[in-house]
GROMACS .gro file of C-alpha atoms in nm:
model
  467
    1MET     CA    1   4.222  -0.583   2.411
    2VAL     CA    2   3.903  -0.585   2.361
    3SER     CA    3   3.951  -0.200   2.082
    4GLY     CA    4   4.153  -0.397   1.896
    5GLN     CA    5   3.907  -0.719   1.906
    6LYS     CA    6   3.620  -0.528   1.735
    7THR     CA    7   3.836  -0.349   1.446
    8VAL     CA    8   3.936  -0.742   1.345
    9GLY     CA    9   3.545  -0.684   1.392
   10ARG     CA   10   3.493  -0.507   1.205
   11SER     CA   11   3.768  -0.572   0.896
   12ALA     CA   12   3.625  -0.963   0.900
   13ARG     CA   13   3.279  -0.807   0.842
   14TYR     CA   14   3.347  -0.630   0.506
   15PRO     CA   15   3.551  -0.822   0.396
   16SER     CA   16   3.411  -0.776   0.030
   17ALA     CA   17   3.306  -0.410   0.032
   18PRO     CA   18   3.719  -0.381  -0.216
   19ARG     CA   19   3.626  -0.647  -0.449
   20ARG     CA   20   3.207  -0.558  -0.427
   21LEU     CA   21   3.383  -0.175  -0.636
   22THR     CA   22   3.657  -0.330  -0.723
   23LEU     CA   23   3.273  -0.569  -0.926
   24LEU     CA   24   3.130  -0.302  -1.000
   25LEU     CA   25   3.370  -0.015  -1.154
   26VAL     CA   26   3.453  -0.267  -1.387
   27GLN     CA   27   3.111  -0.331  -1.486
   28VAL     CA   28   3.107   0.000  -1.518
   29GLY     CA   29   3.377   0.111  -1.700
   30ILE     CA   30   3.259  -0.205  -1.983
   31VAL     CA   31   2.935   0.039  -1.991
   32PHE     CA   32   3.098   0.330  -2.072
   33VAL     CA   33   3.346   0.148  -2.313
   34CYS     CA   34   3.037   0.007  -2.500
   35LEU     CA   35   2.788   0.345  -2.518
   36GLY     CA   36   3.105   0.551  -2.625
   37ILE     CA   37   3.192   0.361  -2.954
   38THR     CA   38   2.805   0.308  -3.027
   39VAL     CA   39   2.717   0.667  -2.978
   40ILE     CA   40   3.060   0.741  -3.227
   41VAL     CA   41   2.955   0.488  -3.458
   42ALA     CA   42   2.609   0.615  -3.450
   43LEU     CA   43   2.746   1.003  -3.483
   44MET     CA   44   2.952   0.918  -3.761
   45VAL     CA   45   2.669   0.656  -3.983
   46GLN     CA   46   2.431   0.990  -3.953
   47GLU     CA   47   2.673   1.216  -4.082
   48ARG     CA   48   2.724   0.997  -4.351
   49GLN     CA   49   2.274   0.993  -4.407
   50ILE     CA   50   2.309   1.371  -4.337
   51ARG     CA   51   2.661   1.443  -4.612
   52ALA     CA   52   2.419   1.200  -4.843
   53ALA     CA   53   2.104   1.364  -4.802
   54THR     CA   54   2.245   1.670  -4.831
   55GLU     CA   55   2.389   1.599  -5.135
   56GLU     CA   56   2.066   1.388  -5.316
   57ARG     CA   57   1.906   1.752  -5.291
   58VAL     CA   58   2.161   1.933  -5.455
   59ILE     CA   59   2.143   1.700  -5.801
   60ARG     CA   60   1.757   1.722  -5.776
   61VAL     CA   61   1.713   2.079  -5.732
   62ALA     CA   62   1.985   2.125  -5.966
   63GLU     CA   63   1.861   1.944  -6.208
   64SER     CA   64   1.560   2.057  -6.164
   65LEU     CA   65   1.675   2.474  -6.270
   66SER     CA   66   1.849   2.365  -6.555
   67ASN     CA   67   1.593   2.245  -6.675
   68LEU     CA   68   1.300   2.499  -6.653
   69PRO     CA   69   1.226   2.647  -6.940
   70VAL     CA   70   1.253   3.034  -6.791
   71VAL     CA   71   1.565   2.954  -6.677
   72ARG     CA   72   1.713   2.814  -7.047
   73ALA     CA   73   1.481   3.153  -7.225
   74GLY     CA   74   1.631   3.403  -6.898
   75ILE     CA   75   1.973   3.299  -6.994
   76THR     CA   76   1.929   3.439  -7.330
   77ALA     CA   77   1.727   3.716  -7.222
   78PRO     CA   78   1.803   4.097  -7.319
   79TRP     CA   79   1.842   4.099  -6.929
   80PRO     CA   80   1.871   3.796  -6.827
   81THR     CA   81   1.889   3.900  -6.453
   82GLY     CA   82   1.580   4.079  -6.406
   83GLU     CA   83   1.402   3.746  -6.547
   84LEU     CA   84   1.670   3.501  -6.342
   85GLN     CA   85   1.684   3.659  -6.053
   86PRO     CA   86   1.300   3.591  -5.914
   87VAL     CA   87   1.300   3.248  -6.045
   88ALA     CA   88   1.618   3.240  -5.813
   89ASP     CA   89   1.475   3.336  -5.528
   90LEU     CA   90   1.235   3.109  -5.528
   91VAL     CA   91   1.389   2.819  -5.604
   92ALA     CA   92   1.642   2.850  -5.330
   93GLU     CA   93   1.373   3.015  -5.048
   94ALA     CA   94   1.145   2.680  -5.209
   95ALA     CA   95   1.418   2.423  -5.188
   96GLY     CA   96   1.681   2.554  -4.875
   97MET     CA   97   1.869   2.658  -5.039
   98ASP     CA   98   2.168   2.921  -4.906
   99TYR     CA   99   2.267   2.962  -5.242
  100VAL     CA  100   2.155   3.000  -5.599
  101VAL     CA  101   2.330   3.163  -5.937
  102ILE     CA  102   2.335   3.101  -6.231
  103THR     CA  103   2.569   3.251  -6.537
  104ASP     CA  104   2.614   3.249  -6.883
  105THR     CA  105   2.885   3.076  -7.156
  106ALA     CA  106   3.138   3.348  -7.021
  107GLY     CA  107   3.122   3.261  -6.594
  108ILE     CA  108   2.928   3.563  -6.526
  109ARG     CA  109   2.671   3.585  -6.290
  110LEU     CA  110   2.294   3.656  -6.407
  111THR     CA  111   2.182   3.554  -6.029
  112HIS     CA  112   2.305   3.559  -5.654
  113PRO     CA  113   2.153   3.565  -5.290
  114ASN     CA  114   2.402   3.945  -5.326
  115GLU     CA  115   2.281   4.163  -5.578
  116SER     CA  116   2.700   4.366  -5.555
  117LEU     CA  117   2.816   4.062  -5.681
  118VAL     CA  118   2.603   3.981  -5.988
  119GLY     CA  119   2.751   4.019  -6.331
  120GLU     CA  120   3.124   3.954  -6.218
  121GLN     CA  121   3.276   3.637  -6.272
  122VAL     CA  122   3.256   3.375  -6.038
  123SER     CA  123   3.469   3.314  -5.757
  124THR     CA  124   3.497   2.916  -5.853
  125ASP     CA  125   3.557   2.708  -6.184
  126HIS     CA  126   3.265   2.608  -6.393
  127ARG     CA  127   3.521   2.494  -6.745
  128ARG     CA  128   3.438   2.114  -6.685
  129VAL     CA  129   3.079   2.294  -6.656
  130LEU     CA  130   3.019   2.392  -6.891
  131ALA     CA  131   3.221   2.130  -7.146
  132GLY     CA  132   2.949   1.925  -7.068
  133GLU     CA  133   2.980   1.745  -6.744
  134HIS     CA  134   2.835   1.814  -6.378
  135PHE     CA  135   3.004   1.927  -6.029
  136VAL     CA  136   2.864   1.781  -5.704
  137GLY     CA  137   3.133   1.882  -5.414
  138VAL     CA  138   3.271   2.145  -5.171
  139GLU     CA  139   3.409   2.441  -5.310
  140ALA     CA  140   3.477   2.773  -5.080
  141GLY     CA  141   3.329   3.103  -5.257
  142THR     CA  142   3.184   3.432  -5.156
  143LEU     CA  143   2.945   3.257  -4.908
  144GLY     CA  144   3.204   3.032  -4.713
  145PRO     CA  145   3.269   2.654  -4.771
  146THR     CA  146   2.941   2.456  -4.935
  147LEU     CA  147   2.806   2.196  -5.040
  148ARG     CA  148   2.748   2.276  -5.415
  149ALA     CA  149   2.606   2.152  -5.719
  150LYS     CA  150   2.699   2.258  -6.101
  151MET     CA  151   2.505   2.151  -6.361
  152PRO     CA  152   2.498   2.236  -6.778
  153VAL     CA  153   2.160   2.428  -6.909
  154TYR     CA  154   2.171   2.369  -7.268
  155ASP     CA  155   1.935   2.495  -7.565
  156THR     CA  156   1.667   2.369  -7.788
  157ALA     CA  157   1.958   2.242  -8.020
  158GLY     CA  158   2.154   2.105  -7.646
  159THR     CA  159   2.408   2.346  -7.731
  160VAL     CA  160   2.562   2.387  -7.385
  161ILE     CA  161   2.474   2.802  -7.277
  162GLY     CA  162   2.477   2.853  -6.903
  163THR     CA  163   2.494   2.707  -6.611
  164ALA     CA  164   2.265   2.603  -6.261
  165SER     CA  165   2.474   2.654  -5.952
  166VAL     CA  166   2.256   2.522  -5.602
  167GLY     CA  167   2.402   2.546  -5.273
  168ILE     CA  168   2.429   2.492  -4.894
  169LEU     CA  169   2.653   2.546  -4.659
  170GLU     CA  170   2.853   2.387  -4.445
  171SER     CA  171   2.795   2.607  -4.168
  172ALA     CA  172   2.414   2.426  -4.179
  173ILE     CA  173   2.505   2.090  -4.267
  174ALA     CA  174   2.676   2.109  -3.905
  175GLU     CA  175   2.405   2.242  -3.763
  176ASP     CA  176   2.233   1.924  -3.832
  177MET     CA  177   2.440   1.731  -3.689
  178ARG     CA  178   2.429   1.920  -3.388
  179ASP     CA  179   2.020   1.891  -3.452
  180GLY     CA  180   2.060   1.544  -3.444
  181VAL     CA  181   2.358   1.413  -3.156
  182ALA     CA  182   2.116   1.647  -2.912
  183GLY     CA  183   1.804   1.343  -3.056
  184LEU     CA  184   2.112   1.040  -2.942
  185LEU     CA  185   2.165   1.262  -2.616
  186PRO     CA  186   1.898   1.149  -2.444
  187TRP     CA  187   1.928   0.826  -2.571
  188ALA     CA  188   2.319   0.740  -2.500
  189LEU     CA  189   2.242   0.919  -2.093
  190GLY     CA  190   1.935   0.638  -2.042
  191SER     CA  191   2.074   0.387  -2.164
  192LEU     CA  192   2.425   0.502  -1.952
  193ALA     CA  193   2.118   0.493  -1.674
  194VAL     CA  194   2.011   0.083  -1.723
  195GLY     CA  195   2.384  -0.012  -1.798
  196ILE     CA  196   2.514   0.118  -1.456
  197GLY     CA  197   2.185   0.033  -1.285
  198ALA     CA  198   2.240  -0.303  -1.388
  199ALA     CA  199   2.593  -0.297  -1.293
  200ALA     CA  200   2.461  -0.260  -1.000
  201LEU     CA  201   2.228  -0.532  -0.930
  202VAL     CA  202   2.507  -0.729  -1.088
  203THR     CA  203   2.782  -0.602  -0.885
  204MET     CA  204   2.517  -0.752  -0.599
  205LEU     CA  205   2.404  -1.082  -0.662
  206LEU     CA  206   2.714  -1.203  -0.701
  207GLY     CA  207   2.930  -1.051  -0.478
  208ARG     CA  208   2.716  -1.269  -0.227
  209ARG     CA  209   2.829  -1.520  -0.447
  210LEU     CA  210   3.239  -1.354  -0.379
  211ASP     CA  211   3.137  -1.372  -0.013
  212ARG     CA  212   3.049  -1.697  -0.052
  213LEU     CA  213   3.387  -1.807  -0.200
  214ALA     CA  214   3.587  -1.552  -0.042
  215ARG     CA  215   3.529  -1.738   0.285
  216ASP     CA  216   3.613  -2.148   0.118
  217ALA     CA  217   3.889  -2.044   0.034
  218ARG     CA  218   3.949  -1.892   0.380
  219ASP     CA  219   3.893  -2.151   0.477
  220LEU     CA  220   4.109  -2.358   0.198
  221VAL     CA  221   4.399  -2.215   0.347
  222VAL     CA  222   4.363  -2.339   0.613
  223GLN     CA  223   4.294  -2.651   0.603
  224ARG     CA  224   4.640  -2.663   0.328
  225ARG     CA  225   4.863  -2.462   0.658
  226VAL     CA  226   4.752  -2.738   0.820
  227GLY     CA  227   4.725  -3.003   0.658
  228ALA     CA  228   5.098  -2.895   0.623
  229ALA     CA  229   5.169  -2.902   0.985
  230LEU     CA  230   5.098  -3.221   1.004
  231GLY     CA  231   5.246  -3.407   0.745
  232GLU     CA  232   5.543  -3.219   0.877
  233GLN     CA  233   5.490  -3.364   1.205
  234SER     CA  234   5.404  -3.728   1.075
  235HIS     CA  235   5.695  -3.707   0.959
  236GLU     CA  236   5.912  -3.575   1.274
  237PHE     CA  237   5.638  -3.826   1.462
  238THR     CA  238   5.775  -4.129   1.222
  239ASN     CA  239   6.121  -4.079   1.325
  240ARG     CA  240   6.053  -4.040   1.704
  241LEU     CA  241   5.940  -4.356   1.705
  242HIS     CA  242   6.205  -4.549   1.648
  243VAL     CA  243   6.420  -4.298   1.919
  244LEU     CA  244   6.188  -4.441   2.157
  245TYR     CA  245   6.157  -4.769   2.002
  246GLY     CA  246   6.528  -4.737   2.113
  247LEU     CA  247   6.535  -4.680   2.442
  248LEU     CA  248   6.264  -4.878   2.530
  249GLU     CA  249   6.420  -5.136   2.393
  250ASP     CA  250   6.788  -5.056   2.605
  251ARG     CA  251   6.511  -5.064   2.869
  252GLU     CA  252   6.602  -4.647   2.913
  253ASN     CA  253   6.242  -4.594   3.049
  254ASP     CA  254   6.336  -4.279   3.233
  255GLU     CA  255   6.494  -4.120   2.916
  256ALA     CA  256   6.250  -4.237   2.728
  257LEU     CA  257   6.019  -4.041   2.910
  258ASP     CA  258   6.235  -3.678   2.948
  259TYR     CA  259   6.228  -3.729   2.558
  260ILE     CA  260   5.825  -3.740   2.539
  261ARG     CA  261   5.807  -3.446   2.793
  262THR     CA  262   6.063  -3.183   2.539
  263LEU     CA  263   5.857  -3.315   2.272
  264VAL     CA  264   5.425  -3.280   2.341
  265PRO     CA  265   5.429  -2.887   2.435
  266VAL     CA  266   5.637  -2.730   2.208
  267ASP     CA  267   5.406  -2.989   1.840
  268ALA     CA  268   5.086  -2.844   1.964
  269GLU     CA  269   5.324  -2.516   1.919
  270VAL     CA  270   5.352  -2.552   1.586
  271VAL     CA  271   4.977  -2.683   1.455
  272SER     CA  272   4.847  -2.308   1.624
  273GLY     CA  273   5.074  -2.178   1.469
  274ALA     CA  274   5.052  -2.329   1.132
  275ALA     CA  275   4.698  -2.307   1.193
  276ALA     CA  276   4.738  -1.918   1.337
  277GLU     CA  277   4.925  -1.823   1.019
  278ALA     CA  278   4.668  -2.003   0.742
  279ALA     CA  279   4.430  -1.784   0.940
  280ALA     CA  280   4.563  -1.404   0.863
  281GLY     CA  281   4.603  -1.566   0.428
  282GLY     CA  282   4.961  -1.692   0.399
  283GLU     CA  283   4.990  -1.983   0.206
  284ALA     CA  284   5.420  -2.064   0.289
  285ALA     CA  285   5.488  -2.270   0.380
  286TYR     CA  286   5.486  -2.274   0.803
  287THR     CA  287   5.893  -2.201   0.940
  288GLY     CA  288   5.732  -2.133   1.344
  289PRO     CA  289   5.970  -2.222   1.630
  290ARG     CA  290   6.017  -2.613   1.711
  291THR     CA  291   6.174  -2.866   1.880
  292ALA     CA  292   6.482  -2.818   2.049
  293PRO     CA  293   6.729  -3.004   1.941
  294THR     CA  294   6.828  -3.319   2.220
  295PRO     CA  295   7.055  -3.598   2.258
  296VAL     CA  296   6.964  -3.926   2.149
  297SER     CA  297   7.110  -4.280   2.244
  298ARG     CA  298   7.296  -4.441   2.020
  299SER     CA  299   7.012  -4.725   2.040
  300GLY     CA  300   6.822  -4.546   1.856
  301LEU     CA  301   6.996  -4.506   1.527
  302ARG     CA  302   7.076  -4.831   1.542
  303THR     CA  303   6.729  -4.905   1.530
  304LEU     CA  304   6.653  -4.698   1.280
  305ILE     CA  305   6.963  -4.920   1.093
  306GLU     CA  306   6.791  -5.203   1.095
  307ARG     CA  307   6.398  -5.134   1.063
  308HIS     CA  308   6.497  -5.027   0.713
  309ARG     CA  309   6.773  -5.308   0.658
  310ILE     CA  310   6.471  -5.508   0.733
  311ILE     CA  311   6.224  -5.354   0.506
  312LEU     CA  312   6.528  -5.358   0.194
  313THR     CA  313   6.555  -5.733   0.289
  314GLU     CA  314   6.166  -5.877   0.292
  315ARG     CA  315   6.205  -5.695  -0.097
  316GLY     CA  316   6.494  -5.862  -0.145
  317GLY     CA  317   6.734  -5.605  -0.140
  318ILE     CA  318   7.044  -5.530   0.084
  319LEU     CA  319   7.104  -5.218   0.361
  320GLU     CA  320   7.502  -5.156   0.351
  321CYS     CA  321   7.589  -4.939   0.636
  322ASP     CA  322   7.960  -4.761   0.765
  323ALA     CA  323   7.900  -4.645   1.097
  324ASP     CA  324   8.103  -4.609   1.304
  325GLU     CA  325   7.841  -4.539   1.702
  326VAL     CA  326   8.173  -4.501   1.889
  327GLY     CA  327   8.308  -4.260   1.657
  328VAL     CA  328   7.980  -4.120   1.574
  329GLY     CA  329   7.924  -4.059   1.869
  330ASN     CA  330   7.531  -3.898   2.076
  331LEU     CA  331   7.340  -3.817   1.784
  332ASP     CA  332   7.066  -3.512   1.891
  333THR     CA  333   6.720  -3.451   1.750
  334GLU     CA  334   6.804  -3.271   1.400
  335GLU     CA  335   7.100  -3.452   1.275
  336PHE     CA  336   6.869  -3.756   1.328
  337GLU     CA  337   6.606  -3.607   1.128
  338VAL     CA  338   6.822  -3.591   0.823
  339ILE     CA  339   7.009  -3.886   0.885
  340ALA     CA  340   6.622  -4.063   0.873
  341ASN     CA  341   6.446  -3.881   0.530
  342LEU     CA  342   6.762  -3.970   0.426
  343LEU     CA  343   6.775  -4.281   0.466
  344SER     CA  344   6.384  -4.337   0.373
  345ASN     CA  345   6.374  -4.176   0.075
  346ALA     CA  346   6.675  -4.357  -0.066
  347VAL     CA  347   6.450  -4.682   0.044
  348ASP     CA  348   6.160  -4.585  -0.077
  349ALA     CA  349   6.359  -4.486  -0.428
  350ALA     CA  350   6.623  -4.777  -0.417
  351GLY     CA  351   6.217  -5.055  -0.455
  352PRO     CA  352   6.233  -5.374  -0.521
  353GLY     CA  353   6.555  -5.618  -0.490
  354GLY     CA  354   6.700  -5.201  -0.439
  355ARG     CA  355   7.081  -5.068  -0.320
  356VAL     CA  356   7.073  -4.869  -0.010
  357GLU     CA  357   7.499  -4.713   0.153
  358LEU     CA  358   7.449  -4.495   0.455
  359ARG     CA  359   7.760  -4.363   0.550
  360LEU     CA  360   7.833  -4.158   0.878
  361ALA     CA  361   8.105  -3.981   1.018
  362ARG     CA  362   8.193  -3.708   1.224
  363GLY     CA  363   8.466  -3.475   1.243
  364ALA     CA  364   8.519  -3.112   1.372
  365GLU     CA  365   8.314  -2.968   1.049
  366GLY     CA  366   8.057  -3.172   1.185
  367LEU     CA  367   7.812  -3.517   1.082
  368SER     CA  368   7.850  -3.620   0.746
  369ILE     CA  369   7.621  -3.817   0.565
  370ARG     CA  370   7.583  -4.034   0.250
  371VAL     CA  371   7.321  -4.175   0.177
  372SER     CA  372   7.325  -4.302  -0.242
  373ASP     CA  373   7.046  -4.594  -0.393
  374SER     CA  374   6.970  -4.770  -0.712
  375GLY     CA  375   6.669  -4.632  -0.826
  376THR     CA  376   6.610  -4.405  -1.123
  377GLY     CA  377   6.744  -4.166  -1.022
  378ILE     CA  378   6.627  -3.811  -0.996
  379SER     CA  379   6.582  -3.548  -1.315
  380ARG     CA  380   6.857  -3.282  -1.284
  381ALA     CA  381   6.561  -3.077  -1.349
  382ASP     CA  382   6.438  -3.202  -0.992
  383ARG     CA  383   6.692  -3.134  -0.812
  384GLU     CA  384   6.626  -2.801  -0.745
  385ARG     CA  385   6.252  -2.893  -0.582
  386ILE     CA  386   6.293  -3.170  -0.442
  387PHE     CA  387   6.408  -2.966  -0.119
  388GLU     CA  388   6.093  -2.745  -0.194
  389HIS     CA  389   5.849  -2.753   0.090
  390GLY     CA  390   5.579  -3.041  -0.133
  391PHE     CA  391   5.743  -3.144  -0.382
  392SER     CA  392   5.765  -3.502  -0.439
  393THR     CA  393   5.920  -3.703  -0.753
  394LYS     CA  394   5.701  -4.038  -0.578
  395ALA     CA  395   5.344  -4.045  -0.753
  396ARG     CA  396   5.075  -4.085  -0.431
  397GLY     CA  397   4.880  -4.389  -0.326
  398GLU     CA  398   4.544  -4.392  -0.131
  399ARG     CA  399   4.718  -4.492   0.194
  400ASP     CA  400   4.985  -4.240   0.147
  401LEU     CA  401   5.133  -4.022   0.396
  402PRO     CA  402   5.193  -3.686   0.237
  403ARG     CA  403   5.433  -3.657   0.090
  404GLY     CA  404   5.718  -3.407  -0.026
  405PHE     CA  405   5.800  -3.375   0.366
  406GLY     CA  406   6.080  -3.543   0.484
  407LEU     CA  407   6.354  -3.297   0.251
  408ALA     CA  408   6.216  -3.019   0.337
  409LEU     CA  409   6.247  -3.073   0.667
  410VAL     CA  410   6.617  -3.241   0.601
  411ALA     CA  411   6.675  -2.837   0.377
  412ARG     CA  412   6.568  -2.666   0.713
  413VAL     CA  413   6.813  -2.807   0.970
  414LEU     CA  414   7.064  -2.793   0.705
  415GLU     CA  415   6.978  -2.498   0.657
  416ASN     CA  416   6.890  -2.327   0.991
  417ARG     CA  417   7.259  -2.538   1.109
  418GLY     CA  418   7.466  -2.375   0.858
  419GLY     CA  419   7.519  -2.698   0.752
  420TRP     CA  420   7.449  -2.830   0.317
  421ILE     CA  421   7.295  -3.081   0.074
  422THR     CA  422   7.463  -3.219  -0.287
  423VAL     CA  423   7.249  -3.509  -0.523
  424GLY     CA  424   7.406  -3.662  -0.719
  425GLU     CA  425   7.463  -4.050  -0.855
  426PRO     CA  426   7.622  -4.338  -0.710
  427VAL     CA  427   7.997  -4.445  -0.674
  428TYR     CA  428   7.923  -4.810  -0.819
  429GLY     CA  429   7.693  -4.762  -1.119
  430SER     CA  430   7.493  -4.473  -1.362
  431SER     CA  431   7.151  -4.533  -1.224
  432GLY     CA  432   7.033  -4.397  -0.884
  433THR     CA  433   7.089  -4.155  -0.686
  434ARG     CA  434   7.341  -3.998  -0.365
  435MET     CA  435   7.299  -3.725  -0.174
  436ASP     CA  436   7.604  -3.561   0.099
  437ALA     CA  437   7.493  -3.366   0.360
  438LEU     CA  438   7.728  -3.230   0.675
  439VAL     CA  439   7.495  -3.089   0.960
  440PRO     CA  440   7.708  -2.890   1.160
  441PRO     CA  441   7.772  -2.879   1.515
  442LEU     CA  442   7.482  -2.754   1.715
  443TYR     CA  443   7.788  -2.537   1.914
  444PRO     CA  444   8.139  -2.496   1.743
  445VAL     CA  445   8.440  -2.456   1.947
  446ASP     CA  446   8.762  -2.286   1.806
  447ALA     CA  447   9.042  -2.468   1.823
  448THR     CA  448   9.198  -2.241   1.906
  449THR     CA  449   9.082  -2.082   2.156
  450GLY     CA  450   8.864  -2.293   2.241
  451ARG     CA  451   8.613  -2.115   2.321
  452VAL     CA  452   8.175  -2.159   2.121
  453GLN     CA  453   8.161  -1.944   1.821
  454ASN     CA  454   7.872  -1.932   1.622
  455PRO     CA  455   7.802  -2.248   1.306
  456VAL     CA  456   7.895  -2.104   0.972
  457ALA     CA  457   7.822  -2.250   0.664
  458ILE     CA  458   8.122  -2.454   0.499
  459ASP     CA  459   8.068  -2.380   0.103
  460PRO     CA  460   8.152  -2.728  -0.043
  461ASP     CA  461   8.399  -2.596  -0.338
  462SER     CA  462   8.445  -3.007  -0.530
  463ARG     CA  463   8.026  -3.102  -0.463
  464GLU     CA  464   7.779  -3.102  -0.737
  465GLU     CA  465   7.481  -2.941  -0.702
  466PRO     CA  466   7.476  -2.804  -0.380
  467ARG     CA  467   7.132  -2.731  -0.178
   0.00000   0.00000   0.00000
């Protein structure tokens, strides 16, 4: 017992650890995503900038090379390579080009970084350049893929006498990109560390607030559950007052005292059980132990009917009752609750000048109940929901008791005893509501064997809207 209490204490002491971890992971995930997107965009922009700068560089070098007088003179010289190769090597070294190639109008290389390729036909198409066009792009040559620029070389008369081609290897551009990534990486890691630190700080600050909210939420659940249990008890208490009133009115004091003794300890258990379930975190309607059914005198039923007749009469309405006390016999408290709640709802629904009919009959299947009212009726959309715990079609006033419990109690009693209830329209008019219910006996007796059998739900084949 002691160890169990310690375990509960530890779990209650650290209720927010998973929640705080989840909050931290969500924030860190957001930091990762945002940083990742930022890094990708930065790398794309950097790659474009590096490529644009490289293109601009090769264009300027190619233009400058094609306009040099020594290049013009060298192309038409008797031994052009001897005059042009030193110039090409100097330009390549000064401008940081991987290759510089000068050709004649036949496309024969006059210069090349690889001396063995001098004097051979170029490996790429130079016809459009010889036609006077400029070319900038990536081509695969003898050194590999390069970003290159090709310019025509003109003589003093404006005639194309050759081409000047310069380029930078794609591998060199990729190396520049790697250098850029290396420079960006420390900043990205630093930003990640700052983001994680900020997320941890926010988690710590919000965690305290979330703990407070979690405690408030648990307290609210407990209050709602206890309130629901007390709401049920208020309905049952009202009905039991009618029973007690009838017993006392008939001077049956001993029976009244016995009836009170059966109620007090069990009802206390109902409320405390609801609070215990709420503290455990549940929010469903309390389904714990209820008062065991006990006999109700006929005077209790008579008093219940007369009370509601007085209420209707004061409102200018009428209550018609067809209930043979001898035929109906003695009721138990659950049967009484069903009648009381259905009748109370009908009286409320009928309103001023309204009409309510109550029909009771007991047969072999159990107690048959029909309650009709001349109120506004219940929409088909609400007919299924009216038996839900806490649902009500009535507007709640400032001093009203909690609503949405009476029919839920009825449904629970009928479900426990294998009964049924239907919702329809009154037989005497189109407006209003009619409810038919069957409450089977607690211990049905088999007519053939004479033995007590378990209650079995009866299927209301011809009824509408069965519950």
